[in-house]
Amino acid sequence: MTRSDMNQLLYFRFSKAEASSAPVIGSRAATNTVSSPAMVPTT
């Protein structure tokens, strides 16, 4: 296995993890905004 293959595999794994966790973070930010409209989310 070459170094570029390793990097590609890591990138694919990280992008997959980000894609699966993005909706959770988005919905969490939305609920925070709804529950406290005066506060601006820092993320």
mmCIF file of C-alpha atoms in Angstrom, residues 1-32:
data_model
loop_
_atom_site.group_PDB
_atom_site.id
_atom_site.type_symbol
_atom_site.label_atom_id
_atom_site.label_comp_id
_atom_site.label_asym_id
_atom_site.label_seq_id
_atom_site.Cartn_x
_atom_site.Cartn_y
_atom_site.Cartn_z
ATOM 1 C CA MET A 1 0.000 0.000 0.000
ATOM 2 C CA THR A 2 1.477 3.311 -1.035
ATOM 3 C CA ARG A 3 1.419 6.544 0.919
ATOM 4 C CA SER A 4 -1.086 8.177 -1.429
ATOM 5 C CA ASP A 5 -3.410 5.204 -0.963
ATOM 6 C CA MET A 6 -3.232 5.671 2.798
ATOM 7 C CA ASN A 7 -3.996 9.379 2.500
ATOM 8 C CA GLN A 8 -6.918 8.670 0.185
ATOM 9 C CA LEU A 9 -8.301 6.086 2.595
ATOM 10 C CA LEU A 10 -7.980 8.459 5.556
ATOM 11 C CA TYR A 11 -9.596 11.294 3.612
ATOM 12 C CA PHE A 12 -12.486 9.049 2.590
ATOM 13 C CA ARG A 13 -12.979 7.874 6.161
ATOM 14 C CA PHE A 14 -12.914 11.418 7.582
ATOM 15 C CA SER A 15 -15.279 12.783 4.932
ATOM 16 C CA LYS A 16 -17.656 9.907 5.677
ATOM 17 C CA ALA A 17 -17.553 10.695 9.398
ATOM 18 C CA GLU A 18 -18.168 14.386 8.734
ATOM 19 C CA ALA A 19 -21.109 13.605 6.468
ATOM 20 C CA SER A 20 -22.713 11.378 9.113
ATOM 21 C CA SER A 21 -22.176 13.864 11.958
ATOM 22 C CA ALA A 22 -23.135 17.017 10.028
ATOM 23 C CA PRO A 23 -26.936 16.558 10.385
ATOM 24 C CA VAL A 24 -26.545 16.001 14.130
ATOM 25 C CA ILE A 25 -24.533 19.198 14.541
ATOM 26 C CA GLY A 26 -26.954 21.105 12.307
ATOM 27 C CA SER A 27 -30.043 19.972 14.198
ATOM 28 C CA ARG A 28 -28.341 20.693 17.514
ATOM 29 C CA ALA A 29 -27.502 24.235 16.380
ATOM 30 C CA ALA A 30 -31.087 24.680 15.162
ATOM 31 C CA THR A 31 -32.582 23.606 18.492
ATOM 32 C CA ASN A 32 -30.173 25.917 20.319
#
